[in-house]
Coordinates of C-alpha atoms in Angstrom, one line a residue:
Chain R
G1 CA -4.1 -5.5 10.7
A2 CA -5.4 -2.2 12.0
V3 CA -7.0 -2.2 15.5
V4 CA -10.0 -0.4 16.7
S5 CA -10.7 -0.3 20.4
Q6 CA -14.2 0.2 21.7
H7 CA -15.0 0.6 25.4
P8 CA -16.9 -0.4 27.4
S9 CA -17.8 -3.8 26.0
R10 CA -20.9 -4.1 28.2
V11 CA -22.7 -1.5 30.3
I12 CA -25.8 -1.6 32.4
C13 CA -27.4 1.6 33.5
K14 CA -30.5 3.0 35.0
S15 CA -33.2 4.7 32.9
G16 CA -32.6 8.4 32.7
T17 CA -28.8 8.3 33.0
S18 CA -26.3 8.9 30.2
V19 CA -23.7 6.5 28.9
K20 CA -20.6 7.3 26.9
I21 CA -19.0 4.8 24.5
E22 CA -15.5 5.4 23.2
C23 CA -14.0 4.2 19.9
R24 CA -10.3 4.6 19.2
S25 CA -8.2 3.7 16.2
L26 CA -5.0 2.5 17.7
D27 CA -2.5 2.5 14.7
F28 CA -4.0 4.7 12.1
Q29 CA -5.6 8.0 11.7
A30 CA -9.3 7.8 11.0
T31 CA -10.8 10.9 9.5
T32 CA -14.2 9.2 9.4
M33 CA -15.8 6.9 11.9
F34 CA -19.2 5.3 11.8
W35 CA -21.6 4.3 14.5
Y36 CA -24.0 1.4 14.1
R37 CA -26.7 -0.2 16.1
Q38 CA -27.5 -3.8 15.8
F39 CA -30.5 -5.7 17.1
P40 CA -30.4 -9.4 17.6
K41 CA -30.1 -11.4 14.4
Q42 CA -30.3 -8.2 12.3
S43 CA -28.0 -6.2 10.2
L44 CA -26.0 -3.2 11.3
M45 CA -28.0 0.0 11.1
L46 CA -26.0 3.1 10.4
M47 CA -26.7 5.7 13.0
A48 CA -24.3 8.4 12.0
T49 CA -21.1 9.3 10.2
S50 CA -18.5 11.1 12.3
N51 CA -15.9 13.3 10.7
E52 CA -13.0 14.6 12.6
G53 CA -13.4 18.3 13.5
S54 CA -16.9 18.6 12.2
K55 CA -20.5 17.8 13.2
A56 CA -21.7 14.3 12.7
T57 CA -24.1 13.4 9.9
Y58 CA -27.0 11.5 11.3
E59 CA -29.2 9.1 9.4
Q60 CA -32.9 9.7 9.1
G61 CA -34.7 8.8 12.2
V62 CA -31.8 9.0 14.5
E63 CA -32.2 11.7 17.2
K64 CA -29.0 13.7 17.2
D65 CA -29.9 15.2 20.7
K66 CA -30.2 11.8 22.1
F67 CA -27.2 10.2 20.5
L68 CA -24.4 12.7 20.8
I69 CA -21.3 12.1 18.7
N70 CA -18.0 13.8 19.2
H71 CA -15.0 13.2 16.9
A72 CA -12.4 15.6 18.4
S73 CA -9.3 13.9 17.2
L74 CA -8.2 11.6 14.4
T75 CA -8.1 8.6 16.7
L76 CA -11.1 9.1 19.0
S77 CA -14.9 9.3 18.5
T78 CA -17.4 9.0 21.3
L79 CA -21.1 8.2 21.3
T80 CA -23.1 9.4 24.3
V81 CA -26.5 8.0 24.8
T82 CA -28.3 10.7 26.8
S83 CA -31.2 10.1 29.1
A84 CA -31.2 6.4 28.2
H85 CA -34.4 4.5 28.2
P86 CA -35.0 0.7 27.9
E87 CA -35.7 1.0 24.2
D88 CA -32.1 2.2 23.8
S89 CA -30.9 -1.2 24.9
S90 CA -29.0 -2.6 22.0
F91 CA -25.6 -3.6 20.6
Y92 CA -23.6 -0.6 19.4
I93 CA -20.6 -0.9 17.1
C94 CA -18.2 1.7 15.9
S95 CA -15.9 1.5 12.9
A96 CA -13.1 3.6 11.6
R97 CA -12.2 4.2 8.0
D98 CA -8.6 3.7 6.9
A99 CA -8.1 5.3 3.5
G100 CA -4.4 5.1 3.5
L101 CA -2.0 3.1 1.2
G102 CA -3.6 -0.1 0.0
G103 CA -7.0 1.5 -0.5
E104 CA -10.0 1.9 1.7
K105 CA -10.8 -0.4 4.5
L106 CA -13.1 -0.3 7.4
F107 CA -12.2 -1.7 10.8
F108 CA -14.6 -2.4 13.6
G109 CA -14.6 -2.2 17.3
S110 CA -15.7 -5.2 19.3
G111 CA -19.0 -3.5 20.2
T112 CA -20.9 -2.4 23.3
Q113 CA -23.9 -4.1 24.7
L114 CA -26.0 -1.5 26.4
S115 CA -28.8 -2.6 28.8
V116 CA -31.0 0.1 30.2
L117 CA -33.0 -1.0 33.3
Chain U
A1 CA -29.9 6.3 -2.3
Q2 CA -27.4 3.5 -2.0
T3 CA -28.8 0.1 -1.0
V4 CA -27.3 -3.3 -0.5
T5 CA -29.5 -6.4 -0.8
Q6 CA -28.8 -9.9 0.3
S7 CA -31.7 -12.1 -0.8
Q8 CA -30.6 -15.2 1.2
P9 CA -31.3 -14.9 4.9
E10 CA -30.0 -18.4 5.5
M11 CA -27.7 -20.8 3.7
S12 CA -26.2 -24.1 4.6
V13 CA -23.2 -26.0 3.2
Q14 CA -21.7 -29.4 3.8
E15 CA -18.2 -29.2 5.2
A16 CA -15.5 -29.2 2.4
E17 CA -18.1 -28.2 -0.2
T18 CA -18.5 -24.8 -1.9
V19 CA -21.2 -22.2 -1.3
T20 CA -22.0 -18.9 -2.9
L21 CA -23.6 -16.0 -1.1
S22 CA -25.4 -13.4 -3.2
C23 CA -25.4 -9.6 -3.0
T24 CA -26.7 -6.9 -5.2
Y25 CA -26.4 -3.2 -4.7
D26 CA -27.6 0.1 -6.1
T27 CA -25.5 3.2 -6.6
S28 CA -25.0 6.1 -8.9
E29 CA -21.4 6.4 -8.0
S30 CA -18.7 5.3 -10.5
D31 CA -16.0 4.7 -7.9
Y32 CA -16.7 2.7 -4.8
Y33 CA -15.7 -0.3 -2.8
L34 CA -17.5 -3.5 -1.9
F35 CA -16.8 -5.7 1.0
W36 CA -17.8 -9.0 2.6
Y37 CA -17.7 -9.1 6.4
K38 CA -18.1 -12.1 8.6
Q39 CA -19.7 -11.8 12.1
P40 CA -19.3 -14.9 14.3
P41 CA -21.2 -15.4 17.5
S42 CA -18.7 -13.1 19.2
R43 CA -20.2 -10.3 17.2
Q44 CA -16.7 -9.0 16.2
M45 CA -16.9 -7.9 12.5
I46 CA -14.2 -9.5 10.5
L47 CA -13.2 -8.4 7.0
V48 CA -13.3 -11.3 4.6
I49 CA -12.6 -9.7 1.2
R50 CA -12.6 -6.4 -0.5
Q51 CA -13.2 -5.3 -4.1
E52 CA -12.4 -2.0 -5.7
A53 CA -15.0 -1.1 -8.3
Y54 CA -12.5 0.2 -10.9
K55 CA -10.7 -3.2 -10.9
Q56 CA -12.2 -5.7 -13.3
Q57 CA -10.3 -8.6 -11.8
N58 CA -12.2 -10.5 -9.1
A59 CA -10.7 -10.4 -5.6
T60 CA -9.5 -13.6 -4.0
E61 CA -8.3 -14.4 -0.5
N62 CA -7.4 -18.0 0.0
R63 CA -10.7 -20.0 0.0
F64 CA -12.8 -16.8 -0.5
S65 CA -13.4 -15.3 -3.9
V66 CA -15.9 -12.9 -5.4
N67 CA -17.8 -12.7 -8.6
F68 CA -18.0 -8.9 -9.3
Q69 CA -20.4 -7.9 -12.1
K70 CA -20.3 -4.1 -12.2
A71 CA -22.9 -3.6 -14.9
A72 CA -25.3 -5.9 -13.1
K73 CA -24.3 -4.4 -9.7
S74 CA -23.8 -7.9 -8.3
F75 CA -21.1 -9.0 -5.9
S76 CA -21.3 -12.6 -4.8
L77 CA -19.0 -14.4 -2.4
K78 CA -17.8 -17.9 -3.0
I79 CA -16.4 -20.0 -0.1
S80 CA -14.5 -23.1 -1.2
D81 CA -13.7 -26.1 0.9
S82 CA -16.0 -24.8 3.6
Q83 CA -14.9 -25.3 7.2
L84 CA -16.8 -25.4 10.4
G85 CA -15.2 -22.1 11.4
D86 CA -16.9 -20.5 8.4
A87 CA -20.2 -20.6 10.2
A88 CA -21.3 -17.1 10.9
M89 CA -23.4 -14.2 9.6
Y90 CA -22.0 -12.7 6.4
F91 CA -22.7 -9.1 5.5
C92 CA -22.1 -7.5 2.1
A93 CA -21.2 -3.9 2.4
Y94 CA -20.8 -0.9 0.1
S95 CA -18.6 2.2 0.5
G96 CA -18.9 5.2 -1.7
G97 CA -18.5 8.9 -1.2
N98 CA -18.6 9.2 2.6
Q99 CA -21.1 6.5 3.2
F100 CA -20.9 2.9 4.3
Y101 CA -23.9 0.6 4.2
F102 CA -24.5 -3.1 4.9
G103 CA -26.9 -5.6 3.6
T104 CA -29.3 -7.6 5.8
G105 CA -26.9 -10.5 6.1
T106 CA -26.9 -14.2 5.4
S107 CA -26.6 -16.7 8.1
L108 CA -24.3 -19.5 7.0
T109 CA -24.5 -23.0 8.6
V110 CA -21.7 -25.5 7.9
I111 CA -22.8 -29.1 8.3
P112 CA -20.2 -31.6 9.5

């Protein structure tokens, strides 16, 4: 099946620094990628929808200036957590939509555990 | 707004038995997709099964099958011959337009 690569898998940073998370679709072109945040034992909360070549669409309550999303190519989307604070500590998951032959499917990266000290 | 509801936060099943996980959704779209994803302790999201709304026939994947009731906006997952490896969080998901939403999840325990 299709593969989505997400890096890094784990990052620890100091408060006030910025962290970039990469999400790549390895064997298909993803015009749309999604970024989710997941707290322990909870569901995936959609943060934003990232469309190639255009600005991301953020869900209500998600600060677009804090969570910068760039989708410059059909295979790469990045999420930058700017000026990170301890409350930003969470598990972040990206996913890429494959709307090719066989119908729509969504493939997930392995997630990034962010810990802000 | 589209919503996905899973009313069972936890379920358990005896190994080799059958269990059904419930999911309802709300949408104004006529064409959409529904999914069940499994998230084991590794937290990697794994696609279990997918249903296209315009297809009346229920999707099946080996031991996994769905009961899709479009008029009732219901999409339940049946796991037959449950195995220990089926233990995980299960999320129902909806995709329509350019949006993709998940339910709150059901934690499935498989009892040996």
